[in-house]
Coordinates of C-alpha atoms in Angstrom, one line a residue:
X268 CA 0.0 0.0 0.0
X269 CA 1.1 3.4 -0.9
X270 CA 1.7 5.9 2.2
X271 CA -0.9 8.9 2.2
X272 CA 1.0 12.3 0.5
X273 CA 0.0 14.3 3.0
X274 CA -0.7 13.4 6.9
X275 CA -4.4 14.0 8.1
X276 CA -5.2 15.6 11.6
X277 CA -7.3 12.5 11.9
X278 CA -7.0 10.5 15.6
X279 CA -5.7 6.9 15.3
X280 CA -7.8 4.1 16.3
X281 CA -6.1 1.3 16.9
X282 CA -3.5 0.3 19.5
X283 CA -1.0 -1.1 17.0
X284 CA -1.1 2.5 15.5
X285 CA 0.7 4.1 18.8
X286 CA 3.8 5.5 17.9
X287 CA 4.0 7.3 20.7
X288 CA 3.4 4.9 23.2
X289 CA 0.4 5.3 25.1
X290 CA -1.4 2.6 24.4
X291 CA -0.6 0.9 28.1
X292 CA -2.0 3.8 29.8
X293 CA -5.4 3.5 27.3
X294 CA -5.6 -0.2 28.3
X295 CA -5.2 0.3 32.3
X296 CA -7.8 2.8 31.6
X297 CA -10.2 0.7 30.6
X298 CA -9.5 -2.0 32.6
X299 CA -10.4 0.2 35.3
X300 CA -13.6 2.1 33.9
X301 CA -14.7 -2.0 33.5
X302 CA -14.2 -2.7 37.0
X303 CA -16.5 -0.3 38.3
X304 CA -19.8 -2.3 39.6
X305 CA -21.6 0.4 41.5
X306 CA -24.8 1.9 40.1
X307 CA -23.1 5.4 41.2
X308 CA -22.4 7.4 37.6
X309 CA -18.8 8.7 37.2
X310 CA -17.2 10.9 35.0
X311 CA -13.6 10.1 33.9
X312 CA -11.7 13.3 32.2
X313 CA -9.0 13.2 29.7
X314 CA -7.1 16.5 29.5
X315 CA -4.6 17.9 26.9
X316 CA -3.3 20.4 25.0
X317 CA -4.9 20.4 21.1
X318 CA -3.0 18.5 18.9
X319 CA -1.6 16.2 21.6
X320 CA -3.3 13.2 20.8
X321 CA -6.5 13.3 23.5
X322 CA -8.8 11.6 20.5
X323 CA -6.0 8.8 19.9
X324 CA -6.4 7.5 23.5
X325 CA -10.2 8.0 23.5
X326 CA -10.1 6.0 20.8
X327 CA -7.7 3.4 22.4
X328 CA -10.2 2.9 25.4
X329 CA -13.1 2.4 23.5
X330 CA -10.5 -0.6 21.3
X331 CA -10.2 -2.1 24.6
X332 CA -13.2 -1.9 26.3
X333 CA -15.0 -3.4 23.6
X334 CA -12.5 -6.3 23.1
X335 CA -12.8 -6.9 26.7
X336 CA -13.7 -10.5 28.0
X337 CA -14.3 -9.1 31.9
X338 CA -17.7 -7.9 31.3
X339 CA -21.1 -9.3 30.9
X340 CA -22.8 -8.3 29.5
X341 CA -20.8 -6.1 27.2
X342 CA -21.5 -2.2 27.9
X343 CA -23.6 -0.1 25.4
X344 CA -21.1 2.4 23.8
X345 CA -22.1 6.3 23.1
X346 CA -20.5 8.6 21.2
X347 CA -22.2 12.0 21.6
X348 CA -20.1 15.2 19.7
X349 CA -21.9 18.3 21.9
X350 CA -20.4 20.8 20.1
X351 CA -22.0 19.9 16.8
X352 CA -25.0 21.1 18.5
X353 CA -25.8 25.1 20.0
X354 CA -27.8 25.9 23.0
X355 CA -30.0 23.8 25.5
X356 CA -32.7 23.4 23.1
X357 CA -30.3 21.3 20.9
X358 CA -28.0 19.9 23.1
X359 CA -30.7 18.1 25.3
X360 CA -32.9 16.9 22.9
X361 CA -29.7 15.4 20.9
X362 CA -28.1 13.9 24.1
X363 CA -31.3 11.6 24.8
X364 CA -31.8 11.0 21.0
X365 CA -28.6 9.3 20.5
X366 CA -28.7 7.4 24.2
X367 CA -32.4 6.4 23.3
X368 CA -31.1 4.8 20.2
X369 CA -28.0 3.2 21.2
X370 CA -29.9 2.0 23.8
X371 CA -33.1 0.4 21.8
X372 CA -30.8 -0.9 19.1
X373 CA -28.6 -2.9 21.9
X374 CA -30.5 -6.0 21.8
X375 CA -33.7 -6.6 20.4
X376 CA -35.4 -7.4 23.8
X377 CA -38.3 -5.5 24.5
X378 CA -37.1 -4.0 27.7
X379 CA -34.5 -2.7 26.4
X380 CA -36.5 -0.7 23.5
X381 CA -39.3 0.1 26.6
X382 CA -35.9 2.0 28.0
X383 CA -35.5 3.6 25.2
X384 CA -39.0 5.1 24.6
X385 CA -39.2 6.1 28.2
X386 CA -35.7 8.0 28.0
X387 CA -37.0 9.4 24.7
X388 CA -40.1 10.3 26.4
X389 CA -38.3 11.9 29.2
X390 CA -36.4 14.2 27.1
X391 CA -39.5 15.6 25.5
X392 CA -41.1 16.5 28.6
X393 CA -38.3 18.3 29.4
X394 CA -37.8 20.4 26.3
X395 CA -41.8 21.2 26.3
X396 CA -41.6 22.3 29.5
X397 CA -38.5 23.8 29.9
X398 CA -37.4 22.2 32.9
X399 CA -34.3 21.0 34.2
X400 CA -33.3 18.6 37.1
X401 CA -31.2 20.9 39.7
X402 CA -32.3 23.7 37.5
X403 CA -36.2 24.0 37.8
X404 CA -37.6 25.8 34.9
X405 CA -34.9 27.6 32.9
X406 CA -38.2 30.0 31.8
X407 CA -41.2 30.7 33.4
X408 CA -43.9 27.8 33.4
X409 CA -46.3 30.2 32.2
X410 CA -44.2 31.4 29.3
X411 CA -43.3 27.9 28.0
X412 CA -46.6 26.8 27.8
X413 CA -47.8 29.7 25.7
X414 CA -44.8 29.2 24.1
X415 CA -45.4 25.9 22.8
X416 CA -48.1 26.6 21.0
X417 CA -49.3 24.1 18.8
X418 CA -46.6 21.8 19.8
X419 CA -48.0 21.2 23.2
X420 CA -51.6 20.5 21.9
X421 CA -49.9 18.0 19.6
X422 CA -48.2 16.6 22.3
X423 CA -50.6 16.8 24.8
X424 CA -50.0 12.8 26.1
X425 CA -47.1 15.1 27.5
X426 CA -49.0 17.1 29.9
X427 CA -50.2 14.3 32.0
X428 CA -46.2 13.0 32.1
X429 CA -44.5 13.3 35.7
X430 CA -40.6 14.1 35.0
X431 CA -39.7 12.9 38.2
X432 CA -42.0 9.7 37.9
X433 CA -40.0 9.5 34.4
X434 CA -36.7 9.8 35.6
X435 CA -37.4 6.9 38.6
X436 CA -38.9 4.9 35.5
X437 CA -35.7 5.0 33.8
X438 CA -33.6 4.7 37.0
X439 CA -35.4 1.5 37.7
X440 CA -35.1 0.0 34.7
X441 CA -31.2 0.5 34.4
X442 CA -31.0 -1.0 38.3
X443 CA -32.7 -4.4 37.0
X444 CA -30.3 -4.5 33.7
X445 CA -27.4 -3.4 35.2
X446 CA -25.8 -3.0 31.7
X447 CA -22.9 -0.4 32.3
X448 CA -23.6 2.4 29.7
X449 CA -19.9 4.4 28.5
X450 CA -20.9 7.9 26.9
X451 CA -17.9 9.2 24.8
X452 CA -17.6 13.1 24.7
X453 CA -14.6 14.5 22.9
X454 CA -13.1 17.7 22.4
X455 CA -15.2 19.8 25.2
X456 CA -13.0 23.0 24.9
X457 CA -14.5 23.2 21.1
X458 CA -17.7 24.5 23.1
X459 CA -18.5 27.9 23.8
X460 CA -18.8 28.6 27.6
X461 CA -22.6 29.0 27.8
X462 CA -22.5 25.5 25.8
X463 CA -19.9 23.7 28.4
X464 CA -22.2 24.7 31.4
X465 CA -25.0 22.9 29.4
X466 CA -23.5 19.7 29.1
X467 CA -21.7 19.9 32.1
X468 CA -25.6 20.1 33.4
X469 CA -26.5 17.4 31.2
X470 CA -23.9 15.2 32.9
X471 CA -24.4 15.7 36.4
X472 CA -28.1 16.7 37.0
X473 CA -30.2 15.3 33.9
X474 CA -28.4 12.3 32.9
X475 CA -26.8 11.3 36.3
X476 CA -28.3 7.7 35.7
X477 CA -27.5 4.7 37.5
X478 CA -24.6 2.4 35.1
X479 CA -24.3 5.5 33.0
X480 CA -20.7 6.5 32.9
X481 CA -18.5 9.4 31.0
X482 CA -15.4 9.8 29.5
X483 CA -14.5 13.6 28.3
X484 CA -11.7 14.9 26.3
X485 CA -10.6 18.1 26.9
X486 CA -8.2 20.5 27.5
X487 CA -8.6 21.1 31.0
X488 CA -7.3 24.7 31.7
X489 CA -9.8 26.4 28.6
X490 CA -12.0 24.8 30.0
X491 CA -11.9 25.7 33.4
X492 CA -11.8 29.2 31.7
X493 CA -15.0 28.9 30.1
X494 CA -16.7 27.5 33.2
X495 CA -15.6 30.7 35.2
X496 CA -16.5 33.3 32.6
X497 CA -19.9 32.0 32.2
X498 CA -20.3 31.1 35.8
X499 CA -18.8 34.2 37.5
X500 CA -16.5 32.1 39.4
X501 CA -13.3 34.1 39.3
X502 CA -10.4 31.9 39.5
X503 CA -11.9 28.8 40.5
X504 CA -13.3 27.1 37.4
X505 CA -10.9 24.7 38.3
X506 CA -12.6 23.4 41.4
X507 CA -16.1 23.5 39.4
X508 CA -14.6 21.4 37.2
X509 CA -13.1 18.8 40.3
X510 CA -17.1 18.5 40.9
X511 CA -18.2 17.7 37.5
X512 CA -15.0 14.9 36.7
X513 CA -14.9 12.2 39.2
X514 CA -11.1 11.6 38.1
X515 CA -9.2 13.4 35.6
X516 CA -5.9 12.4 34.0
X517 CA -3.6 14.4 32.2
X518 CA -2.4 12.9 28.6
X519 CA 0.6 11.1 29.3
X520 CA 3.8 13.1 28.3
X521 CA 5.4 11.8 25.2
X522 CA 9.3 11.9 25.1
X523 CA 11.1 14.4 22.1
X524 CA 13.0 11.2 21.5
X525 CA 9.2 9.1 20.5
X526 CA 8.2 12.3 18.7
X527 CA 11.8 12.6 16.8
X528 CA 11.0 8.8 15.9
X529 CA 7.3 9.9 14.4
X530 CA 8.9 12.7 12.1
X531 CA 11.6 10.0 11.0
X532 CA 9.3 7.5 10.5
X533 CA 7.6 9.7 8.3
X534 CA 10.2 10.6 6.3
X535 CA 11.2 7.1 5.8
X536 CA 7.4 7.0 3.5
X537 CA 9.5 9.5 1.3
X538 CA 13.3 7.9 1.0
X539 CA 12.3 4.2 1.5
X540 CA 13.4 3.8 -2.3
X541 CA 16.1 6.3 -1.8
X542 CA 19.9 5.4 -1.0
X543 CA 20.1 8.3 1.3
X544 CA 24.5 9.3 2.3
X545 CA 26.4 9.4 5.5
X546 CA 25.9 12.9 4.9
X547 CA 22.7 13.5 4.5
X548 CA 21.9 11.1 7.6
X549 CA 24.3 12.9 9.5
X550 CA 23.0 16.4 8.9
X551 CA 19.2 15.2 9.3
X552 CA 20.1 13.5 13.4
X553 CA 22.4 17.1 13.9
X554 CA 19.0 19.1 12.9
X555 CA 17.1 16.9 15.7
X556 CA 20.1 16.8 18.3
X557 CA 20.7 20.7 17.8
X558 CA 17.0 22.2 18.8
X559 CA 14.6 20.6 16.2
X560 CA 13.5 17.4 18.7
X561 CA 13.2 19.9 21.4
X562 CA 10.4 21.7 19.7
X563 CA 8.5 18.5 18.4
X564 CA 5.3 19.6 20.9
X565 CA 3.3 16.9 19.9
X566 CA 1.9 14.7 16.8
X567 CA 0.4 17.9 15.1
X568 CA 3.2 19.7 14.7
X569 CA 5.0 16.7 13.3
X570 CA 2.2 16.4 10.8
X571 CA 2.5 20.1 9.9
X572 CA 6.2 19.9 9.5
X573 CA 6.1 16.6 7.0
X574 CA 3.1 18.1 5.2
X575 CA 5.1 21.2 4.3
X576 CA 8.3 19.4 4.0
X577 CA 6.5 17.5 1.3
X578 CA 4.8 20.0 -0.4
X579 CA 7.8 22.6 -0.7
X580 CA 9.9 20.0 -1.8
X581 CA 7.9 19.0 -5.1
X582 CA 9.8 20.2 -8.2
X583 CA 12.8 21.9 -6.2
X584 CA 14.1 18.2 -5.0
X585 CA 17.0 18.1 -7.3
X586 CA 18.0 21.8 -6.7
X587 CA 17.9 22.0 -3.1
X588 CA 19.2 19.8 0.0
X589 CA 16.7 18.4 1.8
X590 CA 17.8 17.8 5.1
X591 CA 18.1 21.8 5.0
X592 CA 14.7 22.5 3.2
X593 CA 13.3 19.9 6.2
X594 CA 14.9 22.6 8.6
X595 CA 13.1 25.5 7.2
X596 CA 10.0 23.7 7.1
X597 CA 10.3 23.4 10.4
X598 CA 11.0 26.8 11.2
X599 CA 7.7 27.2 9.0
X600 CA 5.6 25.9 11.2
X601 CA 7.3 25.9 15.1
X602 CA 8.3 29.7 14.6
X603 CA 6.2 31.3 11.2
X604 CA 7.1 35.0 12.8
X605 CA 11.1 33.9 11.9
X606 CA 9.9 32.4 8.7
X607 CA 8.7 35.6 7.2
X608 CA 11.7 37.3 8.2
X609 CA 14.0 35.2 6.4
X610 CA 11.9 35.2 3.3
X611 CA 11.8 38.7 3.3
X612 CA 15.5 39.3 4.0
X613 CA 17.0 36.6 2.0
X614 CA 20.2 39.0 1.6
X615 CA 21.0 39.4 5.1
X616 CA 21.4 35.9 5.3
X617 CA 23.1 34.5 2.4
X618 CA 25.2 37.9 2.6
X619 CA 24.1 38.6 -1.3
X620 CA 24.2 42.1 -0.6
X621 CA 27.6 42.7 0.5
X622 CA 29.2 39.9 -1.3
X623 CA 31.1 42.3 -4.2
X624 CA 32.0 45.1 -1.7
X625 CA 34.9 44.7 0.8
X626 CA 34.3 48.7 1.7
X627 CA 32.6 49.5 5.2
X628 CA 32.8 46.1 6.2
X629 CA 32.7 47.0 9.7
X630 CA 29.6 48.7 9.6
X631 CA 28.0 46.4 7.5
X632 CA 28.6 43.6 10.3
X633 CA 27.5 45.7 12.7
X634 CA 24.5 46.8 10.8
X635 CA 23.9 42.6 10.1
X636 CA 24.2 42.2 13.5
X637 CA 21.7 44.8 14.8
X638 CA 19.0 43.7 12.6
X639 CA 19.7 40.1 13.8
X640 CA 19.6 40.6 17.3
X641 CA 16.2 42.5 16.9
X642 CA 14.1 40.3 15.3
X643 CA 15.3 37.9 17.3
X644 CA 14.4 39.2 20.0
X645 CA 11.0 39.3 19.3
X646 CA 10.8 35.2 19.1
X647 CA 10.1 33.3 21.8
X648 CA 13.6 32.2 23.7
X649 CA 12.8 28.7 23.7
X650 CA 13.0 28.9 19.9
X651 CA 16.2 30.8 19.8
X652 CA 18.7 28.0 19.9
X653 CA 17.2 25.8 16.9
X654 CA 16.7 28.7 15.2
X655 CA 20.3 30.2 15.6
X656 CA 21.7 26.8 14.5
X657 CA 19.5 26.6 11.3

């Protein structure tokens, strides 16, 4: 098979696709998210930067819970994606559509599509009413009804529907199964922070059910950010958060030396059928031992480095050497801001402008050395030694 020309952003699914070793922690995971026999609902948290691989693992938990022997019966797996949705009067409705579903289409017993209707059921009494559990009415009762309108006449079955008789309806059922439910929610800090409140709400008031479990993906400190703007809470969106998430882990760390790996395997897609030199081996390992590995922040920005490696490369490859063209995509793409300054100053450092003139010399260093030294100074340090040796 042919290796993709350019590198998606797309999550891996697999365990044999870790590269970066993380797999382990993804298994231990869901060995222990399996384990858990209470009725009690709890809300597991996955947090890292974007682009460090949070829908990878997500995706390597799911692998192993549902090749997992431990548990029978098997769990019923969700995958709910809130921030395709906007506002309450989506996100509720949506939540309960897809758990209704999965759950109905689980087995075709009928207690298990009874559960279904009854959570569907639930969810429309609470949208036509415009209630929340640990909310109350999010509008007055008075308004919603003369909102609805037509809807509620059409719905009038509704009316007679106790949410709290609904809710212990659905509670009871789950008790008697006791079929562990695992609802998947990724990339929480895509949400704006009146929509993160909502699910959070979701989570812990509406769907608190017995055997329903969650695991999030986020990144935990814009999240905690949008919980305290939209909450008022000052500093501590962080301890709001500690009550939503049960347990959080942070994504495992990755070494440079796994993420140096990644970029070469990568590269190796590109010069398998190439008899690379000493040389050109040499040069590539000095770029990565002299500032380039220390940069490699995580799988996305070795993505975005090979992808405009590859792309610059077409049509110059025979004119240009491409351990250094690999360096300046790198520069590209870790520090764009020194990019643009080199493009737009090629002569100040190939030294084209001075090259036919020994006269003023002095100055003309000194000169070469000011402008260096300034716009320099206006990259971020940590950059300064790969970009001084490249």
């Amino acid at each position: 098979m042919q290796p993709e020309f350019f590198q998606t952003d797309s999550p891996i699914t697999l365990p044999q696709e870790d590269a970066l070793g993380r797999s382990p922690f993804a298994e231990n995971l869901a060995r222990s998210i399996m384990k858990i026999r209470g009725e009690d609902s709890y809300v597991f948290g996955i947090s890292g930067e974007w682009g460090a691989g949070k829908s990878s693992v997500l995706n390597m938990i799911e692998h192993f819970i549902r090749n997992s022997e431990e548990h029978d019966p098997k769990p019923i797996i969700i995958h709910f994606n809130p921030w395709w949705f906007s506002g309450r009067d989506q996100l509720l409705p949506m939540f309960f559509s897809q758990l209704s579903a999965a759950i109905g289409r689980s087995d075709d017993s009928g207690c298990m599509k009874n559960l279904g209707v009854t959570i569907l059921t639930y969810a429309k009494t609470l949208r036509l009413f415009g209630y929340w559990p640990g909310l109350g009415f999010i509008k007055d009762g008075m308004d919603a009804i003369a909102e609805s309108g037509n809807r509620l006449r059409e719905e009038s079955e509704l009316i007679a529907m106790d949410v709290n008789q609904l809710r212990n309806d659905i509670d009871a059922h789950l008790r008697k199964l006791k079929c562990q439910i695992i609802v998947f929610m990724d990339d929480l800090d895509r949400m704006t922070p009146k929509e993160t409140a909502d699910i959070f709400q979701i989570i812990k008031a509406v769907a608190s059910f017995p055997y329903v479990n969650y695991v999030l993906g986020y990144d935990s400190r814009i999240l905690a950010k949008s919980i305290s703007q939209e909450l008022n809470l000052g500093e501590n969106g962080h301890d709001y958060l500690k009550k939503i998430v049960n347990l959080q882990f942070d994504l495992p760390p990755v070494s440079q030396n796994n993420l140096g790996k990644m970029l070469t395997q990568l590269l190796n897609t590109i010069f398998a059928d190439k008899d690379l030199s000493e040389s050109e081996i040499a040069d590539y390992q000095h770029y990565l031992d002299t500032g380039m590995e220390s940069l490699l922040q995580n799988p996305r920005v070795i993505k975005a480095i090979f992808n405009h490696y590859r792309i610059t490369i077409a049509g110059v490859e025979n004119e240009v050497y491409w351990p250094d063209m690999l360096a300046l995509s790198a520069v590209y793409v870790i520090a764009p801001e020194a990019y643009r300054v080199i493009a737009n100053n090629r002569y100040r450092f190939l030294g084209i402008k001075y090259r036919y003139s020994d006269s003023h010399s002095e100055s003309q260093r000194q000169e070469t050395a000011k402008f260096h030294e300034g716009w320099l100074g206006r990259i971020d340090s940590a950059k300064h030694e790969y970009i001084r040796n490249h």
